[in-house]
PDB file of C-alpha atoms in Angstrom:
ATOM      1  CA  MET A   1     148.873 111.638 141.716  1.00  0.00           C
ATOM      2  CA  SER A   2     150.724 109.996 144.918  1.00  0.00           C
ATOM      3  CA  ILE A   3     151.238 112.373 147.855  1.00  0.00           C
ATOM      4  CA  LYS A   4     154.666 112.761 150.141  1.00  0.00           C
ATOM      5  CA  ASN A   5     154.944 113.736 152.859  1.00  0.00           C
ATOM      6  CA  GLY A   6     151.293 113.848 153.141  1.00  0.00           C
ATOM      7  CA  SER A   7     150.791 117.179 151.458  1.00  0.00           C
ATOM      8  CA  ASP A   8     153.373 118.080 148.866  1.00  0.00           C
ATOM      9  CA  PRO A   9     152.554 116.305 145.748  1.00  0.00           C
ATOM     10  CA  GLU A  10     154.727 113.079 144.385  1.00  0.00           C
ATOM     11  CA  PHE A  11     154.077 114.322 140.272  1.00  0.00           C
ATOM     12  CA  GLU A  12     153.333 117.857 139.140  1.00  0.00           C
ATOM     13  CA  GLU A  13     150.175 118.414 136.612  1.00  0.00           C
ATOM     14  CA  GLY A  14     152.007 118.857 133.195  1.00  0.00           C
ATOM     15  CA  ALA A  15     154.697 117.874 133.932  1.00  0.00           C
ATOM     16  CA  SER A  16     157.096 115.193 132.569  1.00  0.00           C
ATOM     17  CA  TYR A  17     158.978 112.360 134.491  1.00  0.00           C
ATOM     18  CA  VAL A  18     160.161 108.482 133.543  1.00  0.00           C
ATOM     19  CA  ILE A  19     160.366 106.469 136.038  1.00  0.00           C
ATOM     20  CA  LYS A  20     162.106 103.365 136.967  1.00  0.00           C
ATOM     21  CA  ASN A  21     161.375 100.310 139.458  1.00  0.00           C
ATOM     22  CA  PHE A  22     157.548 100.473 139.521  1.00  0.00           C
ATOM     23  CA  THR A  23     154.465  98.398 139.609  1.00  0.00           C
ATOM     24  CA  ILE A  24     151.603  98.544 138.542  1.00  0.00           C
ATOM     25  CA  SER A  25     148.301  97.085 140.220  1.00  0.00           C
ATOM     26  CA  LYS A  26     144.515  97.000 139.977  1.00  0.00           C
ATOM     27  CA  ARG A  27     144.429  95.909 143.963  1.00  0.00           C
ATOM     28  CA  TYR A  28     142.444  98.562 144.474  1.00  0.00           C
ATOM     29  CA  GLY A  29     140.046  98.605 141.438  1.00  0.00           C
ATOM     30  CA  ARG A  30     142.208 100.624 138.660  1.00  0.00           C
ATOM     31  CA  PRO A  31     145.141 100.150 137.456  1.00  0.00           C
ATOM     32  CA  CYS A  32     147.516 102.167 139.680  1.00  0.00           C
ATOM     33  CA  ILE A  33     151.997 102.712 139.490  1.00  0.00           C
ATOM     34  CA  PHE A  34     152.959 101.391 143.263  1.00  0.00           C
ATOM     35  CA  VAL A  35     155.886 103.360 143.582  1.00  0.00           C
ATOM     36  CA  ASN A  36     158.367 101.502 146.321  1.00  0.00           C
ATOM     37  CA  ARG A  37     162.511 102.192 147.570  1.00  0.00           C
ATOM     38  CA  ASP A  38     163.785 100.823 144.537  1.00  0.00           C
ATOM     39  CA  THR A  39     161.806 102.890 142.383  1.00  0.00           C
ATOM     40  CA  ARG A  40     163.524 106.130 140.922  1.00  0.00           C
ATOM     41  CA  LYS A  41     161.458 109.086 139.380  1.00  0.00           C
ATOM     42  CA  PHE A  42     163.218 111.601 136.895  1.00  0.00           C
ATOM     43  CA  LYS A  43     161.776 114.782 135.945  1.00  0.00           C
ATOM     44  CA  THR A  44     162.443 115.733 132.104  1.00  0.00           C
ATOM     45  CA  SER A  45     162.422 118.162 129.470  1.00  0.00           C
ATOM     46  CA  PRO A  46     158.284 117.936 128.014  1.00  0.00           C
ATOM     47  CA  LEU A  47     158.090 114.750 126.074  1.00  0.00           C
ATOM     48  CA  ALA A  48     156.746 114.459 122.854  1.00  0.00           C
ATOM     49  CA  ILE A  49     153.607 111.155 122.911  1.00  0.00           C
ATOM     50  CA  THR A  50     150.879 110.207 120.797  1.00  0.00           C
ATOM     51  CA  GLU A  51     147.295 111.554 120.598  1.00  0.00           C
ATOM     52  CA  GLU A  52     146.637 107.908 121.502  1.00  0.00           C
ATOM     53  CA  ALA A  53     148.960 107.733 124.576  1.00  0.00           C
ATOM     54  CA  GLU A  54     147.309 110.453 125.906  1.00  0.00           C
ATOM     55  CA  LYS A  55     143.948 109.412 124.731  1.00  0.00           C
ATOM     56  CA  THR A  56     144.629 106.229 126.990  1.00  0.00           C
ATOM     57  CA  ALA A  57     146.121 108.378 129.888  1.00  0.00           C
ATOM     58  CA  LYS A  58     142.671 110.217 130.271  1.00  0.00           C
ATOM     59  CA  GLU A  59     140.955 106.906 129.865  1.00  0.00           C
ATOM     60  CA  ALA A  60     142.664 105.273 132.471  1.00  0.00           C
ATOM     61  CA  LEU A  61     141.862 108.403 134.900  1.00  0.00           C
ATOM     62  CA  CYS A  62     138.119 108.584 133.525  1.00  0.00           C
ATOM     63  CA  PRO A  63     137.193 105.442 131.330  1.00  0.00           C
ATOM     64  CA  PRO A  64     134.697 105.701 129.112  1.00  0.00           C
ATOM     65  CA  SER A  65     130.668 106.082 130.435  1.00  0.00           C
ATOM     66  CA  PRO A  66     128.080 106.304 127.025  1.00  0.00           C
ATOM     67  CA  SER A  67     124.412 107.581 128.411  1.00  0.00           C
ATOM     68  CA  ALA A  68     122.176 104.541 128.046  1.00  0.00           C
ATOM     69  CA  THR A  69     118.287 105.312 127.953  1.00  0.00           C
ATOM     70  CA  GLY A  70     117.610 101.929 129.979  1.00  0.00           C
ATOM     71  CA  GLU A  71     115.784 100.077 127.148  1.00  0.00           C
ATOM     72  CA  GLU A  72     119.475  98.648 125.822  1.00  0.00           C
ATOM     73  CA  GLU A  73     118.164  94.542 125.917  1.00  0.00           C
ATOM     74  CA  HIS A  74     122.028  93.600 127.330  1.00  0.00           C
ATOM     75  CA  ILE A  75     122.368  96.751 129.347  1.00  0.00           C
ATOM     76  CA  PHE A  76     123.842  94.486 132.701  1.00  0.00           C
ATOM     77  CA  SER A  77     125.705  92.168 130.333  1.00  0.00           C
ATOM     78  CA  SER A  78     127.760  94.671 128.884  1.00  0.00           C
ATOM     79  CA  THR A  79     131.666  94.971 130.075  1.00  0.00           C
ATOM     80  CA  GLY A  80     132.094  98.840 130.569  1.00  0.00           C
ATOM     81  CA  TYR A  81     130.078 101.744 132.447  1.00  0.00           C
ATOM     82  CA  TRP A  82     126.913 103.030 131.573  1.00  0.00           C
ATOM     83  CA  SER A  83     125.324 106.563 132.338  1.00  0.00           C
ATOM     84  CA  LEU A  84     121.471 106.694 133.346  1.00  0.00           C
ATOM     85  CA  GLN A  85     119.450 109.776 133.705  1.00  0.00           C
ATOM     86  CA  GLY A  86     116.118 109.060 135.383  1.00  0.00           C
ATOM     87  CA  THR A  87     113.531 110.357 138.065  1.00  0.00           C
ATOM     88  CA  VAL A  88     113.828 109.058 142.100  1.00  0.00           C
ATOM     89  CA  GLU A  89     111.019 106.865 142.801  1.00  0.00           C
ATOM     90  CA  LYS A  90     112.592 105.140 146.279  1.00  0.00           C
ATOM     91  CA  VAL A  91     115.814 106.519 148.433  1.00  0.00           C
ATOM     92  CA  GLN A  92     116.646 103.675 151.588  1.00  0.00           C
ATOM     93  CA  VAL A  93     118.566 104.841 154.610  1.00  0.00           C
ATOM     94  CA  ALA A  94     121.710 104.286 154.026  1.00  0.00           C
ATOM     95  CA  ARG A  95     123.412 101.399 155.785  1.00  0.00           C
ATOM     96  CA  MET A  96     126.986 100.652 155.865  1.00  0.00           C
ATOM     97  CA  THR A  97     129.121  97.361 155.878  1.00  0.00           C
ATOM     98  CA  ARG A  98     131.430  95.568 157.934  1.00  0.00           C
ATOM     99  CA  GLY A  99     134.304  97.862 156.714  1.00  0.00           C
ATOM    100  CA  ASN A 100     132.626 100.824 157.398  1.00  0.00           C
ATOM    101  CA  ILE A 101     132.053 101.374 153.729  1.00  0.00           C
ATOM    102  CA  PRO A 102     128.675 103.783 153.281  1.00  0.00           C
ATOM    103  CA  ILE A 103     125.863 102.253 150.800  1.00  0.00           C
ATOM    104  CA  LEU A 104     122.621 104.225 149.933  1.00  0.00           C
ATOM    105  CA  ASP A 105     120.303 102.541 147.862  1.00  0.00           C
ATOM    106  CA  LEU A 106     117.666 103.454 145.511  1.00  0.00           C
ATOM    107  CA  ARG A 107     115.558 102.749 143.062  1.00  0.00           C
ATOM    108  CA  LEU A 108     115.830 105.357 139.549  1.00  0.00           C
ATOM    109  CA  ARG A 109     112.772 105.266 136.585  1.00  0.00           C
ATOM    110  CA  CYS A 110     114.677 105.660 133.330  1.00  0.00           C
ATOM    111  CA  GLY A 111     111.837 105.946 130.196  1.00  0.00           C
ATOM    112  CA  THR A 112     109.484 103.113 130.837  1.00  0.00           C
ATOM    113  CA  LYS A 113     111.827 101.275 132.937  1.00  0.00           C
ATOM    114  CA  LEU A 114     112.716 101.021 136.463  1.00  0.00           C
ATOM    115  CA  TYR A 115     116.159  99.743 138.090  1.00  0.00           C
ATOM    116  CA  ASN A 116     117.508  99.304 141.067  1.00  0.00           C
ATOM    117  CA  ILE A 117     121.247 100.960 142.157  1.00  0.00           C
ATOM    118  CA  SER A 118     123.427 101.022 144.946  1.00  0.00           C
ATOM    119  CA  LEU A 119     125.893 104.226 145.628  1.00  0.00           C
ATOM    120  CA  TRP A 120     128.877 103.396 147.306  1.00  0.00           C
ATOM    121  CA  ARG A 121     131.193 105.409 149.520  1.00  0.00           C
ATOM    122  CA  GLU A 122     131.060 109.353 149.150  1.00  0.00           C
ATOM    123  CA  GLU A 123     128.292 109.134 146.351  1.00  0.00           C
ATOM    124  CA  ALA A 124     126.217 107.026 149.130  1.00  0.00           C
ATOM    125  CA  LEU A 125     126.662 110.326 151.117  1.00  0.00           C
ATOM    126  CA  VAL A 126     124.475 112.729 148.444  1.00  0.00           C
ATOM    127  CA  GLU A 127     121.436 113.753 149.989  1.00  0.00           C
ATOM    128  CA  LEU A 128     119.083 112.646 147.469  1.00  0.00           C
ATOM    129  CA  TYR A 129     114.812 113.044 147.534  1.00  0.00           C
ATOM    130  CA  VAL A 130     111.846 110.939 145.856  1.00  0.00           C
ATOM    131  CA  SER A 131     111.191 113.313 142.070  1.00  0.00           C
ATOM    132  CA  ASP A 132     114.966 114.137 141.995  1.00  0.00           C
ATOM    133  CA  LYS A 133     115.917 114.186 138.168  1.00  0.00           C
ATOM    134  CA  VAL A 134     119.355 112.119 138.152  1.00  0.00           C
ATOM    135  CA  GLU A 135     122.391 111.867 136.572  1.00  0.00           C
ATOM    136  CA  VAL A 136     124.820 108.707 137.577  1.00  0.00           C
ATOM    137  CA  THR A 137     127.717 108.423 136.069  1.00  0.00           C
ATOM    138  CA  HIS A 138     130.209 104.860 135.203  1.00  0.00           C
ATOM    139  CA  LEU A 139     127.400 102.633 136.865  1.00  0.00           C
ATOM    140  CA  LYS A 140     128.576  98.724 136.701  1.00  0.00           C
ATOM    141  CA  GLY A 141     125.793  96.028 135.004  1.00  0.00           C
ATOM    142  CA  ASN A 142     125.018  93.141 137.992  1.00  0.00           C
ATOM    143  CA  ILE A 143     123.762  89.998 136.857  1.00  0.00           C
ATOM    144  CA  GLN A 144     121.575  88.773 140.232  1.00  0.00           C
ATOM    145  CA  PRO A 145     120.705  84.957 141.327  1.00  0.00           C
ATOM    146  CA  ASN A 146     117.486  84.996 140.221  1.00  0.00           C
ATOM    147  CA  GLY A 147     118.190  86.294 136.396  1.00  0.00           C
ATOM    148  CA  GLY A 148     116.821  89.869 137.761  1.00  0.00           C
ATOM    149  CA  GLY A 149     119.930  92.909 137.106  1.00  0.00           C
ATOM    150  CA  LYS A 150     120.855  95.766 138.996  1.00  0.00           C
ATOM    151  CA  PHE A 151     124.059  98.682 138.754  1.00  0.00           C
ATOM    152  CA  ASP A 152     126.777  98.680 141.132  1.00  0.00           C
ATOM    153  CA  SER A 153     128.817 101.932 141.852  1.00  0.00           C
ATOM    154  CA  SER A 154     132.519 102.148 140.380  1.00  0.00           C
ATOM    155  CA  ASN A 155     135.515 104.141 141.617  1.00  0.00           C
ATOM    156  CA  TYR A 156     135.088 106.168 138.486  1.00  0.00           C
ATOM    157  CA  MET A 157     131.236 106.892 139.460  1.00  0.00           C
ATOM    158  CA  THR A 158     129.427 109.967 139.994  1.00  0.00           C
ATOM    159  CA  VAL A 159     126.147 111.435 141.281  1.00  0.00           C
ATOM    160  CA  LYS A 160     124.771 115.131 139.842  1.00  0.00           C
ATOM    161  CA  ILE A 161     121.286 116.378 140.292  1.00  0.00           C
ATOM    162  CA  VAL A 162     120.210 117.515 137.212  1.00  0.00           C
ATOM    163  CA  GLU A 163     116.757 119.216 139.043  1.00  0.00           C
ATOM    164  CA  ARG A 164     114.855 119.263 141.708  1.00  0.00           C
ATOM    165  CA  GLN A 165     110.994 120.578 143.015  1.00  0.00           C
ATOM    166  CA  ILE A 166     110.929 122.396 145.873  1.00  0.00           C
ATOM    167  CA  VAL A 167     107.819 123.435 147.177  1.00  0.00           C
ATOM    168  CA  ASP A 168     106.889 126.667 149.081  1.00  0.00           C
ATOM    169  CA  ALA A 169     103.540 126.320 150.894  1.00  0.00           C
ATOM    170  CA  VAL A 170     101.228 127.479 153.567  1.00  0.00           C
ATOM    171  CA  LEU A 171      99.767 124.615 156.037  1.00  0.00           C
ATOM    172  CA  THR A 172      98.086 124.578 158.594  1.00  0.00           C
ATOM    173  CA  MET A 173      99.259 122.166 161.249  1.00  0.00           C
ATOM    174  CA  ILE A 174      96.820 119.990 163.449  1.00  0.00           C
ATOM    175  CA  GLY A 175      99.076 116.630 165.250  1.00  0.00           C
ATOM    176  CA  VAL A 176     102.698 115.575 165.701  1.00  0.00           C
ATOM    177  CA  SER A 177     104.596 112.780 165.939  1.00  0.00           C
ATOM    178  CA  GLU A 178     108.403 111.316 167.094  1.00  0.00           C
ATOM    179  CA  GLU A 179     110.127 108.941 164.757  1.00  0.00           C
ATOM    180  CA  ASP A 180     113.938 107.959 164.249  1.00  0.00           C
ATOM    181  CA  ASN A 181     115.347 111.205 165.162  1.00  0.00           C
ATOM    182  CA  MET A 182     112.609 113.256 162.705  1.00  0.00           C
ATOM    183  CA  ILE A 183     110.100 115.429 164.334  1.00  0.00           C
ATOM    184  CA  ILE A 184     106.576 114.228 161.775  1.00  0.00           C
ATOM    185  CA  LEU A 185     103.891 116.832 161.585  1.00  0.00           C
ATOM    186  CA  LEU A 186     100.818 116.469 160.245  1.00  0.00           C
ATOM    187  CA  ASP A 187      98.348 118.806 158.380  1.00  0.00           C
ATOM    188  CA  SER A 188      94.439 119.868 158.621  1.00  0.00           C
ATOM    189  CA  GLU A 189      94.891 118.214 154.821  1.00  0.00           C
ATOM    190  CA  MET A 190      95.818 115.236 156.996  1.00  0.00           C
ATOM    191  CA  GLU A 191      99.353 115.098 154.962  1.00  0.00           C
ATOM    192  CA  ASP A 192     103.115 114.591 156.746  1.00  0.00           C
ATOM    193  CA  TYR A 193     105.872 116.266 156.702  1.00  0.00           C
ATOM    194  CA  ALA A 194     109.139 115.518 157.903  1.00  0.00           C
ATOM    195  CA  VAL A 195     111.053 117.436 159.975  1.00  0.00           C
ATOM    196  CA  PRO A 196     114.380 116.922 161.174  1.00  0.00           C
ATOM    197  CA  SER A 197     114.502 117.179 165.263  1.00  0.00           C
ATOM    198  CA  HIS A 198     117.176 119.655 164.953  1.00  0.00           C
ATOM    199  CA  PHE A 199     114.165 122.107 164.406  1.00  0.00           C
ATOM    200  CA  TYR A 200     112.879 122.107 167.938  1.00  0.00           C
ATOM    201  CA  LYS A 201     114.723 121.156 170.806  1.00  0.00           C
ATOM    202  CA  GLY A 202     111.854 121.958 173.123  1.00  0.00           C
ATOM    203  CA  ASN A 203     109.978 118.900 174.821  1.00  0.00           C
ATOM    204  CA  ILE A 204     107.112 117.592 172.224  1.00  0.00           C
ATOM    205  CA  ASN A 205     104.749 117.603 174.612  1.00  0.00           C
ATOM    206  CA  ASP A 206     104.716 121.628 174.862  1.00  0.00           C
ATOM    207  CA  LEU A 207     104.423 121.622 170.899  1.00  0.00           C
ATOM    208  CA  VAL A 208     101.365 119.877 171.070  1.00  0.00           C
ATOM    209  CA  GLN A 209      99.922 122.456 173.802  1.00  0.00           C
ATOM    210  CA  GLN A 210     100.186 125.165 170.837  1.00  0.00           C
ATOM    211  CA  LEU A 211      98.604 123.445 168.023  1.00  0.00           C
ATOM    212  CA  PRO A 212      96.934 124.165 165.997  1.00  0.00           C
ATOM    213  CA  ILE A 213      99.643 126.594 164.309  1.00  0.00           C
ATOM    214  CA  SER A 214     100.036 127.999 160.765  1.00  0.00           C
ATOM    215  CA  VAL A 215     103.176 127.551 159.198  1.00  0.00           C
ATOM    216  CA  LYS A 216     105.211 128.267 156.118  1.00  0.00           C
ATOM    217  CA  VAL A 217     107.208 125.459 154.953  1.00  0.00           C
ATOM    218  CA  GLN A 218     109.682 124.930 151.829  1.00  0.00           C
ATOM    219  CA  HIS A 219     109.505 121.374 151.021  1.00  0.00           C
ATOM    220  CA  ILE A 220     110.838 118.242 148.708  1.00  0.00           C
ATOM    221  CA  ASN A 221     108.346 115.844 148.354  1.00  0.00           C
ATOM    222  CA  ASN A 222     106.189 116.406 152.293  1.00  0.00           C
ATOM    223  CA  HIS A 223     110.584 116.489 153.762  1.00  0.00           C
ATOM    224  CA  VAL A 224     110.559 119.974 155.201  1.00  0.00           C
ATOM    225  CA  LEU A 225     113.697 121.890 154.495  1.00  0.00           C
ATOM    226  CA  LEU A 226     112.597 125.132 156.000  1.00  0.00           C
ATOM    227  CA  LEU A 227     109.810 126.109 158.475  1.00  0.00           C
ATOM    228  CA  GLN A 228     108.452 129.187 159.381  1.00  0.00           C
ATOM    229  CA  GLN A 229     105.722 129.693 162.123  1.00  0.00           C
ATOM    230  CA  LEU A 230     103.086 132.636 160.860  1.00  0.00           C
ATOM    231  CA  LYS A 231     100.943 132.936 163.382  1.00  0.00           C
ATOM    232  CA  GLU A 232      99.097 131.175 166.972  1.00  0.00           C
ATOM    233  CA  VAL A 233      95.877 130.077 165.813  1.00  0.00           C
ATOM    234  CA  GLN A 234      93.560 130.856 169.106  1.00  0.00           C
ATOM    235  CA  THR A 235      91.561 128.135 170.739  1.00  0.00           C
ATOM    236  CA  ALA A 236      90.115 127.763 173.830  1.00  0.00           C
ATOM    237  CA  ASP A 237      92.720 125.498 175.021  1.00  0.00           C
ATOM    238  CA  ALA A 238      95.515 127.807 173.639  1.00  0.00           C
ATOM    239  CA  ILE A 239      98.632 129.102 176.335  1.00  0.00           C
ATOM    240  CA  GLU A 240     101.525 131.074 175.372  1.00  0.00           C
ATOM    241  CA  SER A 241     104.722 129.461 173.488  1.00  0.00           C
ATOM    242  CA  PRO A 242     106.715 127.662 176.561  1.00  0.00           C
ATOM    243  CA  GLU A 243     110.259 129.708 177.375  1.00  0.00           C
ATOM    244  CA  SER A 244     112.150 126.127 176.360  1.00  0.00           C
ATOM    245  CA  LEU A 245     111.061 126.236 172.889  1.00  0.00           C
ATOM    246  CA  ASP A 246     114.642 127.042 171.479  1.00  0.00           C
ATOM    247  CA  VAL A 247     114.298 128.479 167.777  1.00  0.00           C
ATOM    248  CA  LYS A 248     117.464 128.756 165.128  1.00  0.00           C
ATOM    249  CA  GLU A 249     118.185 131.138 163.541  1.00  0.00           C
ATOM    250  CA  ALA A 250     118.507 131.297 159.275  1.00  0.00           C
ATOM    251  CA  PRO A 251     122.173 130.414 157.846  1.00  0.00           C
ATOM    252  CA  GLU A 252     124.206 133.135 156.682  1.00  0.00           C
ATOM    253  CA  SER A 253     122.983 132.731 153.374  1.00  0.00           C
ATOM    254  CA  LEU A 254     120.155 133.491 153.578  1.00  0.00           C
ATOM    255  CA  ASP A 255     118.851 136.965 153.266  1.00  0.00           C
ATOM    256  CA  VAL A 256     117.215 137.406 156.689  1.00  0.00           C
ATOM    257  CA  MET A 257     114.592 140.445 157.372  1.00  0.00           C
ATOM    258  CA  GLU A 258     113.810 140.888 161.426  1.00  0.00           C
ATOM    259  CA  ALA A 259     109.861 140.226 162.136  1.00  0.00           C
ATOM    260  CA  PRO A 260     107.016 140.713 163.944  1.00  0.00           C
ATOM    261  CA  GLU A 261     107.451 139.927 167.608  1.00  0.00           C
ATOM    262  CA  SER A 262     104.364 137.290 166.711  1.00  0.00           C
ATOM    263  CA  LEU A 263     106.409 135.091 164.861  1.00  0.00           C
ATOM    264  CA  ASP A 264     108.529 132.503 165.281  1.00  0.00           C
ATOM    265  CA  VAL A 265     110.631 130.758 163.029  1.00  0.00           C
ATOM    266  CA  MET A 266     112.609 127.116 163.006  1.00  0.00           C
ATOM    267  CA  GLU A 267     115.671 126.739 160.013  1.00  0.00           C
ATOM    268  CA  ALA A 268     117.533 123.209 159.765  1.00  0.00           C
ATOM    269  CA  PRO A 269     120.386 122.264 160.703  1.00  0.00           C
ATOM    270  CA  GLU A 270     123.480 123.229 158.823  1.00  0.00           C
ATOM    271  CA  SER A 271     124.329 119.200 158.176  1.00  0.00           C
ATOM    272  CA  LEU A 272     121.349 119.511 155.830  1.00  0.00           C
ATOM    273  CA  ASP A 273     122.724 120.000 152.071  1.00  0.00           C
ATOM    274  CA  VAL A 274     119.715 122.011 151.129  1.00  0.00           C
ATOM    275  CA  MET A 275     119.509 124.399 148.256  1.00  0.00           C
ATOM    276  CA  GLU A 276     119.272 127.880 148.952  1.00  0.00           C
ATOM    277  CA  ALA A 277     115.812 129.714 148.882  1.00  0.00           C
ATOM    278  CA  PRO A 278     114.009 131.446 146.441  1.00  0.00           C
ATOM    279  CA  GLU A 279     115.139 135.379 147.413  1.00  0.00           C
ATOM    280  CA  SER A 280     111.175 136.690 146.869  1.00  0.00           C
ATOM    281  CA  LEU A 281     110.988 134.501 150.107  1.00  0.00           C
ATOM    282  CA  ASP A 282     112.400 136.292 153.094  1.00  0.00           C
ATOM    283  CA  VAL A 283     112.724 134.253 156.298  1.00  0.00           C
ATOM    284  CA  MET A 284     112.196 136.572 159.355  1.00  0.00           C
ATOM    285  CA  GLU A 285     114.323 136.098 163.239  1.00  0.00           C
ATOM    286  CA  ALA A 286     112.388 134.791 166.115  1.00  0.00           C
ATOM    287  CA  PRO A 287     110.805 137.118 168.920  1.00  0.00           C
ATOM    288  CA  GLU A 288     113.375 138.223 171.639  1.00  0.00           C
ATOM    289  CA  SER A 289     111.332 136.496 173.885  1.00  0.00           C
ATOM    290  CA  LEU A 290     112.488 133.222 172.669  1.00  0.00           C
ATOM    291  CA  GLY A 291     115.096 131.227 173.778  1.00  0.00           C
ATOM    292  CA  VAL A 292     117.625 132.108 170.378  1.00  0.00           C
ATOM    293  CA  GLU A 293     121.208 130.500 169.156  1.00  0.00           C
ATOM    294  CA  ASN A 294     123.927 132.068 167.246  1.00  0.00           C
ATOM    295  CA  THR A 295     124.987 130.035 164.356  1.00  0.00           C
ATOM    296  CA  GLU A 296     127.765 132.125 163.701  1.00  0.00           C
TER     297      GLU A 296
END
């Protein structure tokens, strides 16, 4: 389907046409009809087409991509497409090419095999975490110069998150660190938890003065999606929360209940694609004494 005048479709789905003086090119990686000044389009009554022609047209839009177990011997030398389902074991930080095309490299375990996969364009922007179970379609095998193999994206590729395990936990945080637009919290069991920097807009040293603090979190493999402060753990050096602590309200998609005045709530930014919290989790607003930023 091409676009006319930036909004109107040049061709209507389900309608029949006869087109003259067009060109076919694989310039963008798949066969496309290019309309030029000499092209003439005729809208007609419904045309009778064979099943084979209909099948060929559908495959041009979405070629076959059979599911692979990952155990196939010649999986990288195949000329067709493959679909894989497995568990994400490693995710790199997305990078940009010179042509400003995002690429996300990850490692996927399928059965006993471990495969390197590069996701391109829109699929590279999908938020993935270690331990996610995903299905990736229309992968192209690629044999590397060293004899190894990897999978690259194609123009037809899709990524579907089949299963994602979100863990609820109550933790006591005893340490704070900053790293690459993230706040790293250290709990009493010496586990690190990565929190987006948008969760806390104040001075990191002010947050240190509040430690230790007890918090309830939702996380995926220690990547925090939701965090709410339950209570302050009183110590000899504990001080009141500073006025510079800015706490964000929970998004409208969650059921929000008012909390006792002693509770502080911090929420993830809207830019993070996160599964909704279960209905059994009541998210509570921050106290009136803190500066609350209304996301509405």
